[in-house]
Amino acid sequence: MPTLEAFAQAKLDALEHAHLRRALTETVREDGIWVERAGCRLLSFSCNDYLNLTQHPAVKQAAIAAVQRYGAGSGASRLVTGNHPLYAELEARLARLKQAEAALVFGSGYLANSGIIPVLIGRDGLVLVDELAHACIFAGAQLSRGKVLSFRHNDVGHLRELLSAQRRAHDHALVVTDGVFSMDGDLAPLAALLDAADAHDAWLMSDDAHGIGVVGGGRGSSFIGNTHVPVPLQMGTLSKAIGAYGGYLCASAPVIDLMRNRARTFIYSTGLPPSAVAAAIAALDVIEREPAYAALPVEKAKLFTRRVGLPDAVSPIVPIVLGEAEAALFASRLLFDEGFLAAAIRPPTVPDGTARLRLTFTAQHPVEEIERLAELVREKILT
Ligand SMILES: *Cc1c(COP(=O)(O)O)cnc(C)c1O
């Protein structure tokens, strides 16, 4: 076999052996919660479409109208000719929702994190990342060419130790965390992280991919309870609860202007299709108009955790950590046979030995089905 193909095959064989080989499965999402896979109709507990807005009539209609008015694609980078009129409205809406001065929309959340961090941190800088933060935060941190360290998950004491030891040797420092952790569903202690960052002249960035739309009255993880934590860099995605596609950063006006000028993933990548931007605007309308609806995913997750006897969910994400990859695959197949889609999440997406089912709850999941799922998890998976 030629060396390139032999190389690829050997890598695949190793993955297969470790139960870590992945494959794409064609999935037709019917209405936001029911999906069709391999001829089976399944209730999905694996989509990030927390508010089922990918299928909302007003959101779809906004996308259709934008295609008709502006076309299927944007045609160029936003700095050239791709900056169609819908962007200004979406950015103003995001900034208002997040109580920030300004916002900038990127091609995706991954592109946002890959672009933002290297603008703020260079070779002489320091990036401190929660160890369980999303892969694209680490990607952005590596691209900065600064020193990258991770602190123990949600351990503000450890962050303070690292800042004390390292901050002085670097020109700038950035602390980055998920606001709602994507694979664990827990929340970052943002107020304490901001205090620690402030005390060491470091900047704080939160990634609210799983917070916007569903926690803090839809405003995200800086707005939980009656307090507002003024995180200076609030990043997130339009691809989950917002039901469309794209990423964003909300920050002060000078920071956003600097991003427009320096973020490489913004400058050298084509603007989003007008339909995605229009859909996001329509989704924000729903979220702002119907706070009770936006609260439903967390309420449904809580119903599940109470039924199973787990600690109360604080986000729409509930992990059932099972250990080895095989155990997670077995549990996923068991639920598939019962009509549920619950994807097994394996390393390297999660640390070794913590393979899991990652269950996500959405506004429209029927209560009886959540109760049936809880019983299966309690009786057949956690026993
Ligand atoms: C999904 C996710 C991203 C990436 O966002 P996309 O818009 O899907 O590229 C970034 N950060 C976190 C925490 C995520 O869960």
PDB file of C-alpha atoms in Angstrom, residues 1-220:
ATOM      1  CA  MET A   1       0.000   0.000   0.000  1.00  0.00           C
ATOM      2  CA  PRO A   2       1.347   3.502  -0.732  1.00  0.00           C
ATOM      3  CA  THR A   3       2.723   5.144   2.391  1.00  0.00           C
ATOM      4  CA  LEU A   4       0.065   7.837   2.679  1.00  0.00           C
ATOM      5  CA  GLU A   5      -2.779   5.325   2.663  1.00  0.00           C
ATOM      6  CA  ALA A   6      -0.866   2.902   4.881  1.00  0.00           C
ATOM      7  CA  PHE A   7      -0.309   5.728   7.336  1.00  0.00           C
ATOM      8  CA  ALA A   8      -4.024   6.561   7.374  1.00  0.00           C
ATOM      9  CA  GLN A   9      -5.064   2.911   7.697  1.00  0.00           C
ATOM     10  CA  ALA A  10      -2.698   2.285  10.616  1.00  0.00           C
ATOM     11  CA  LYS A  11      -4.102   5.310  12.441  1.00  0.00           C
ATOM     12  CA  LEU A  12      -7.660   4.129  11.810  1.00  0.00           C
ATOM     13  CA  ASP A  13      -6.846   0.616  13.009  1.00  0.00           C
ATOM     14  CA  ALA A  14      -5.464   2.003  16.259  1.00  0.00           C
ATOM     15  CA  LEU A  15      -8.621   4.056  16.789  1.00  0.00           C
ATOM     16  CA  GLU A  16     -10.799   1.040  16.042  1.00  0.00           C
ATOM     17  CA  HIS A  17      -8.869  -1.041  18.543  1.00  0.00           C
ATOM     18  CA  ALA A  18      -9.400   1.572  21.269  1.00  0.00           C
ATOM     19  CA  HIS A  19     -13.144   1.872  20.465  1.00  0.00           C
ATOM     20  CA  LEU A  20     -12.441   5.454  19.424  1.00  0.00           C
ATOM     21  CA  ARG A  21     -13.069   5.266  15.700  1.00  0.00           C
ATOM     22  CA  ARG A  22     -15.847   7.590  14.638  1.00  0.00           C
ATOM     23  CA  ALA A  23     -18.187   7.558  11.679  1.00  0.00           C
ATOM     24  CA  LEU A  24     -20.783   9.867  10.251  1.00  0.00           C
ATOM     25  CA  THR A  25     -24.370   8.657  10.451  1.00  0.00           C
ATOM     26  CA  GLU A  26     -26.938  10.221   8.207  1.00  0.00           C
ATOM     27  CA  THR A  27     -29.555  11.857  10.390  1.00  0.00           C
ATOM     28  CA  VAL A  28     -32.713  13.593   9.314  1.00  0.00           C
ATOM     29  CA  ARG A  29     -33.952  15.979  11.972  1.00  0.00           C
ATOM     30  CA  GLU A  30     -37.685  16.118  11.552  1.00  0.00           C
ATOM     31  CA  ASP A  31     -38.896  18.765  13.953  1.00  0.00           C
ATOM     32  CA  GLY A  32     -36.061  19.553  16.317  1.00  0.00           C
ATOM     33  CA  ILE A  33     -36.532  16.672  18.723  1.00  0.00           C
ATOM     34  CA  TRP A  34     -37.451  13.648  16.620  1.00  0.00           C
ATOM     35  CA  VAL A  35     -34.834  12.400  14.187  1.00  0.00           C
ATOM     36  CA  GLU A  36     -34.659   9.607  11.656  1.00  0.00           C
ATOM     37  CA  ARG A  37     -31.595   7.371  11.550  1.00  0.00           C
ATOM     38  CA  ALA A  38     -31.151   4.115   9.651  1.00  0.00           C
ATOM     39  CA  GLY A  39     -34.916   3.908   9.151  1.00  0.00           C
ATOM     40  CA  CYS A  40     -35.625   4.381  12.878  1.00  0.00           C
ATOM     41  CA  ARG A  41     -37.477   7.284  14.416  1.00  0.00           C
ATOM     42  CA  LEU A  42     -35.673   8.375  17.562  1.00  0.00           C
ATOM     43  CA  LEU A  43     -36.177  11.039  20.190  1.00  0.00           C
ATOM     44  CA  SER A  44     -32.927  12.974  20.272  1.00  0.00           C
ATOM     45  CA  PHE A  45     -31.192  13.846  23.519  1.00  0.00           C
ATOM     46  CA  SER A  46     -28.055  14.818  21.635  1.00  0.00           C
ATOM     47  CA  CYS A  47     -28.865  18.020  19.751  1.00  0.00           C
ATOM     48  CA  ASN A  48     -27.701  21.452  20.928  1.00  0.00           C
ATOM     49  CA  ASP A  49     -30.820  22.998  19.442  1.00  0.00           C
ATOM     50  CA  TYR A  50     -32.003  23.728  22.998  1.00  0.00           C
ATOM     51  CA  LEU A  51     -34.929  25.914  22.012  1.00  0.00           C
ATOM     52  CA  ASN A  52     -35.766  23.946  18.867  1.00  0.00           C
ATOM     53  CA  LEU A  53     -35.335  27.180  16.947  1.00  0.00           C
ATOM     54  CA  THR A  54     -33.733  25.484  13.917  1.00  0.00           C
ATOM     55  CA  GLN A  55     -37.295  24.444  13.096  1.00  0.00           C
ATOM     56  CA  HIS A  56     -39.205  27.524  14.307  1.00  0.00           C
ATOM     57  CA  PRO A  57     -41.497  28.864  11.544  1.00  0.00           C
ATOM     58  CA  ALA A  58     -40.470  32.517  12.065  1.00  0.00           C
ATOM     59  CA  VAL A  59     -36.771  31.621  12.092  1.00  0.00           C
ATOM     60  CA  LYS A  60     -37.052  29.542   8.916  1.00  0.00           C
ATOM     61  CA  GLN A  61     -39.125  32.233   7.243  1.00  0.00           C
ATOM     62  CA  ALA A  62     -36.509  34.880   8.066  1.00  0.00           C
ATOM     63  CA  ALA A  63     -33.821  32.718   6.452  1.00  0.00           C
ATOM     64  CA  ILE A  64     -35.931  32.185   3.333  1.00  0.00           C
ATOM     65  CA  ALA A  65     -36.665  35.893   3.010  1.00  0.00           C
ATOM     66  CA  ALA A  66     -32.939  36.693   3.342  1.00  0.00           C
ATOM     67  CA  VAL A  67     -32.039  34.236   0.573  1.00  0.00           C
ATOM     68  CA  GLN A  68     -34.610  35.872  -1.663  1.00  0.00           C
ATOM     69  CA  ARG A  69     -33.502  39.390  -0.857  1.00  0.00           C
ATOM     70  CA  TYR A  70     -29.695  38.953  -0.643  1.00  0.00           C
ATOM     71  CA  GLY A  71     -28.870  35.557  -2.200  1.00  0.00           C
ATOM     72  CA  ALA A  72     -27.520  32.240  -0.980  1.00  0.00           C
ATOM     73  CA  GLY A  73     -24.032  33.369   0.002  1.00  0.00           C
ATOM     74  CA  SER A  74     -22.277  36.579   1.002  1.00  0.00           C
ATOM     75  CA  GLY A  75     -19.721  36.552  -1.813  1.00  0.00           C
ATOM     76  CA  ALA A  76     -16.614  37.778   0.032  1.00  0.00           C
ATOM     77  CA  SER A  77     -15.000  38.549   3.338  1.00  0.00           C
ATOM     78  CA  ARG A  78     -16.978  41.098   5.347  1.00  0.00           C
ATOM     79  CA  LEU A  79     -14.177  43.643   4.951  1.00  0.00           C
ATOM     80  CA  VAL A  80     -14.494  43.407   1.168  1.00  0.00           C
ATOM     81  CA  THR A  81     -18.125  43.128   0.014  1.00  0.00           C
ATOM     82  CA  GLY A  82     -19.589  40.444   2.288  1.00  0.00           C
ATOM     83  CA  ASN A  83     -20.967  42.814   4.918  1.00  0.00           C
ATOM     84  CA  HIS A  84     -24.665  42.635   4.013  1.00  0.00           C
ATOM     85  CA  PRO A  85     -27.059  44.905   5.954  1.00  0.00           C
ATOM     86  CA  LEU A  86     -28.298  42.170   8.315  1.00  0.00           C
ATOM     87  CA  TYR A  87     -24.979  42.077  10.176  1.00  0.00           C
ATOM     88  CA  ALA A  88     -25.375  45.513  11.770  1.00  0.00           C
ATOM     89  CA  GLU A  89     -28.745  44.568  13.182  1.00  0.00           C
ATOM     90  CA  LEU A  90     -27.543  41.244  14.564  1.00  0.00           C
ATOM     91  CA  GLU A  91     -24.458  42.805  16.160  1.00  0.00           C
ATOM     92  CA  ALA A  92     -26.523  45.560  17.790  1.00  0.00           C
ATOM     93  CA  ARG A  93     -28.945  42.955  19.124  1.00  0.00           C
ATOM     94  CA  LEU A  94     -26.178  40.753  20.534  1.00  0.00           C
ATOM     95  CA  ALA A  95     -24.450  43.706  22.203  1.00  0.00           C
ATOM     96  CA  ARG A  96     -27.736  44.775  23.795  1.00  0.00           C
ATOM     97  CA  LEU A  97     -28.534  41.265  25.035  1.00  0.00           C
ATOM     98  CA  LYS A  98     -25.074  40.952  26.591  1.00  0.00           C
ATOM     99  CA  GLN A  99     -24.996  44.526  27.934  1.00  0.00           C
ATOM    100  CA  ALA A 100     -21.808  45.171  25.995  1.00  0.00           C
ATOM    101  CA  GLU A 101     -20.854  48.208  23.924  1.00  0.00           C
ATOM    102  CA  ALA A 102     -20.339  46.296  20.719  1.00  0.00           C
ATOM    103  CA  ALA A 103     -20.340  42.883  19.074  1.00  0.00           C
ATOM    104  CA  LEU A 104     -18.640  41.188  16.144  1.00  0.00           C
ATOM    105  CA  VAL A 105     -20.001  38.146  14.322  1.00  0.00           C
ATOM    106  CA  PHE A 106     -17.544  35.509  13.044  1.00  0.00           C
ATOM    107  CA  GLY A 107     -18.059  32.554  10.698  1.00  0.00           C
ATOM    108  CA  SER A 108     -18.452  30.109  13.597  1.00  0.00           C
ATOM    109  CA  GLY A 109     -17.667  29.734  17.267  1.00  0.00           C
ATOM    110  CA  TYR A 110     -14.551  27.798  16.387  1.00  0.00           C
ATOM    111  CA  LEU A 111     -13.395  30.583  14.093  1.00  0.00           C
ATOM    112  CA  ALA A 112     -14.191  33.166  16.762  1.00  0.00           C
ATOM    113  CA  ASN A 113     -12.028  31.516  19.415  1.00  0.00           C
ATOM    114  CA  SER A 114      -9.238  30.803  16.921  1.00  0.00           C
ATOM    115  CA  GLY A 115      -9.249  34.444  15.875  1.00  0.00           C
ATOM    116  CA  ILE A 116      -9.872  36.390  19.093  1.00  0.00           C
ATOM    117  CA  ILE A 117      -7.151  34.956  21.344  1.00  0.00           C
ATOM    118  CA  PRO A 118      -4.161  35.666  19.036  1.00  0.00           C
ATOM    119  CA  VAL A 119      -5.278  39.296  18.714  1.00  0.00           C
ATOM    120  CA  LEU A 120      -4.975  39.771  22.469  1.00  0.00           C
ATOM    121  CA  ILE A 121      -1.997  37.565  23.262  1.00  0.00           C
ATOM    122  CA  GLY A 122       1.307  37.287  21.419  1.00  0.00           C
ATOM    123  CA  ARG A 123       4.632  35.516  21.944  1.00  0.00           C
ATOM    124  CA  ASP A 124       5.287  37.246  25.274  1.00  0.00           C
ATOM    125  CA  GLY A 125       1.800  36.669  26.628  1.00  0.00           C
ATOM    126  CA  LEU A 126       0.132  34.110  28.869  1.00  0.00           C
ATOM    127  CA  VAL A 127      -3.140  32.239  28.316  1.00  0.00           C
ATOM    128  CA  LEU A 128      -4.717  30.377  31.228  1.00  0.00           C
ATOM    129  CA  VAL A 129      -7.484  27.998  30.225  1.00  0.00           C
ATOM    130  CA  ASP A 130      -9.791  25.835  32.341  1.00  0.00           C
ATOM    131  CA  GLU A 131      -8.693  22.258  31.686  1.00  0.00           C
ATOM    132  CA  LEU A 132     -12.196  21.232  30.541  1.00  0.00           C
ATOM    133  CA  ALA A 133     -12.742  24.196  28.236  1.00  0.00           C
ATOM    134  CA  HIS A 134     -13.671  23.601  24.612  1.00  0.00           C
ATOM    135  CA  ALA A 135     -11.062  22.364  22.121  1.00  0.00           C
ATOM    136  CA  CYS A 136     -11.267  25.517  20.008  1.00  0.00           C
ATOM    137  CA  ILE A 137     -10.208  27.674  22.980  1.00  0.00           C
ATOM    138  CA  PHE A 138      -7.022  25.611  23.194  1.00  0.00           C
ATOM    139  CA  ALA A 139      -6.652  25.935  19.414  1.00  0.00           C
ATOM    140  CA  GLY A 140      -6.872  29.735  19.659  1.00  0.00           C
ATOM    141  CA  ALA A 141      -4.486  29.759  22.621  1.00  0.00           C
ATOM    142  CA  GLN A 142      -1.910  27.716  20.673  1.00  0.00           C
ATOM    143  CA  LEU A 143      -2.229  30.033  17.677  1.00  0.00           C
ATOM    144  CA  SER A 144      -1.327  32.982  19.914  1.00  0.00           C
ATOM    145  CA  ARG A 145       2.188  31.513  20.373  1.00  0.00           C
ATOM    146  CA  GLY A 146       2.095  32.702  23.967  1.00  0.00           C
ATOM    147  CA  LYS A 147       2.559  30.436  26.957  1.00  0.00           C
ATOM    148  CA  VAL A 148      -0.530  28.264  27.449  1.00  0.00           C
ATOM    149  CA  LEU A 149      -1.317  26.750  30.840  1.00  0.00           C
ATOM    150  CA  SER A 150      -4.472  25.054  32.021  1.00  0.00           C
ATOM    151  CA  PHE A 151      -5.876  25.388  35.505  1.00  0.00           C
ATOM    152  CA  ARG A 152      -7.816  22.650  37.264  1.00  0.00           C
ATOM    153  CA  HIS A 153     -11.488  22.652  36.396  1.00  0.00           C
ATOM    154  CA  ASN A 154     -13.319  25.547  38.108  1.00  0.00           C
ATOM    155  CA  ASP A 155     -10.452  25.812  40.616  1.00  0.00           C
ATOM    156  CA  VAL A 156     -10.014  29.538  41.211  1.00  0.00           C
ATOM    157  CA  GLY A 157      -7.325  28.866  43.844  1.00  0.00           C
ATOM    158  CA  HIS A 158      -5.239  27.045  41.239  1.00  0.00           C
ATOM    159  CA  LEU A 159      -5.751  29.889  38.770  1.00  0.00           C
ATOM    160  CA  ARG A 160      -4.550  32.383  41.409  1.00  0.00           C
ATOM    161  CA  GLU A 161      -1.448  30.255  42.074  1.00  0.00           C
ATOM    162  CA  LEU A 162      -0.593  30.144  38.378  1.00  0.00           C
ATOM    163  CA  LEU A 163      -1.153  33.884  37.996  1.00  0.00           C
ATOM    164  CA  SER A 164       1.021  34.618  41.030  1.00  0.00           C
ATOM    165  CA  ALA A 165       3.821  32.469  39.664  1.00  0.00           C
ATOM    166  CA  GLN A 166       3.611  33.428  35.993  1.00  0.00           C
ATOM    167  CA  ARG A 167       1.949  36.777  35.432  1.00  0.00           C
ATOM    168  CA  ARG A 168       5.011  38.992  35.933  1.00  0.00           C
ATOM    169  CA  ALA A 169       7.045  37.175  33.280  1.00  0.00           C
ATOM    170  CA  HIS A 170       4.484  38.038  30.561  1.00  0.00           C
ATOM    171  CA  ASP A 171       3.332  41.253  28.959  1.00  0.00           C
ATOM    172  CA  HIS A 172      -0.383  40.381  28.950  1.00  0.00           C
ATOM    173  CA  ALA A 173      -2.477  37.572  30.382  1.00  0.00           C
ATOM    174  CA  LEU A 174      -5.839  36.164  29.346  1.00  0.00           C
ATOM    175  CA  VAL A 175      -7.998  33.772  31.369  1.00  0.00           C
ATOM    176  CA  VAL A 176     -10.465  31.744  29.301  1.00  0.00           C
ATOM    177  CA  THR A 177     -13.266  29.439  30.375  1.00  0.00           C
ATOM    178  CA  ASP A 178     -16.512  27.977  29.123  1.00  0.00           C
ATOM    179  CA  GLY A 179     -19.432  29.751  30.862  1.00  0.00           C
ATOM    180  CA  VAL A 180     -21.472  26.520  30.701  1.00  0.00           C
ATOM    181  CA  PHE A 181     -19.166  23.524  30.181  1.00  0.00           C
ATOM    182  CA  SER A 182     -20.060  21.720  26.999  1.00  0.00           C
ATOM    183  CA  MET A 183     -19.496  18.137  28.161  1.00  0.00           C
ATOM    184  CA  ASP A 184     -20.326  18.520  31.869  1.00  0.00           C
ATOM    185  CA  GLY A 185     -23.125  21.058  31.940  1.00  0.00           C
ATOM    186  CA  ASP A 186     -21.752  22.828  35.008  1.00  0.00           C
ATOM    187  CA  LEU A 187     -21.158  26.572  35.327  1.00  0.00           C
ATOM    188  CA  ALA A 188     -17.922  28.505  35.652  1.00  0.00           C
ATOM    189  CA  PRO A 189     -17.547  30.606  38.832  1.00  0.00           C
ATOM    190  CA  LEU A 190     -17.364  33.759  36.727  1.00  0.00           C
ATOM    191  CA  ALA A 191     -17.442  36.304  39.570  1.00  0.00           C
ATOM    192  CA  ALA A 192     -14.526  34.624  41.356  1.00  0.00           C
ATOM    193  CA  LEU A 193     -12.603  34.170  38.095  1.00  0.00           C
ATOM    194  CA  LEU A 194     -13.070  37.864  37.313  1.00  0.00           C
ATOM    195  CA  ASP A 195     -11.769  38.830  40.773  1.00  0.00           C
ATOM    196  CA  ALA A 196      -8.710  36.619  40.310  1.00  0.00           C
ATOM    197  CA  ALA A 197      -8.053  37.995  36.827  1.00  0.00           C
ATOM    198  CA  ASP A 198      -8.504  41.597  37.980  1.00  0.00           C
ATOM    199  CA  ALA A 199      -6.168  41.069  40.927  1.00  0.00           C
ATOM    200  CA  HIS A 200      -3.374  40.052  38.540  1.00  0.00           C
ATOM    201  CA  ASP A 201      -4.077  42.470  35.716  1.00  0.00           C
ATOM    202  CA  ALA A 202      -5.335  39.668  33.486  1.00  0.00           C
ATOM    203  CA  TRP A 203      -8.340  39.732  31.135  1.00  0.00           C
ATOM    204  CA  LEU A 204     -11.254  37.309  31.352  1.00  0.00           C
ATOM    205  CA  MET A 205     -13.045  35.736  28.419  1.00  0.00           C
ATOM    206  CA  SER A 206     -16.065  33.440  28.712  1.00  0.00           C
ATOM    207  CA  ASP A 207     -17.275  31.106  25.993  1.00  0.00           C
ATOM    208  CA  ASP A 208     -21.052  30.976  26.288  1.00  0.00           C
ATOM    209  CA  ALA A 209     -21.757  28.545  23.468  1.00  0.00           C
ATOM    210  CA  HIS A 210     -24.110  26.641  25.795  1.00  0.00           C
ATOM    211  CA  GLY A 211     -25.278  29.607  27.830  1.00  0.00           C
ATOM    212  CA  ILE A 212     -26.792  32.117  25.430  1.00  0.00           C
ATOM    213  CA  GLY A 213     -30.513  31.593  25.018  1.00  0.00           C
ATOM    214  CA  VAL A 214     -30.895  29.142  27.886  1.00  0.00           C
ATOM    215  CA  VAL A 215     -29.437  30.433  31.163  1.00  0.00           C
ATOM    216  CA  GLY A 216     -29.597  33.835  32.832  1.00  0.00           C
ATOM    217  CA  GLY A 217     -32.989  34.618  31.280  1.00  0.00           C
ATOM    218  CA  GLY A 218     -31.520  33.904  27.838  1.00  0.00           C
ATOM    219  CA  ARG A 219     -28.650  36.373  28.301  1.00  0.00           C
ATOM    220  CA  GLY A 220     -26.148  33.708  29.274  1.00  0.00           C
TER     221      GLY A 220
END
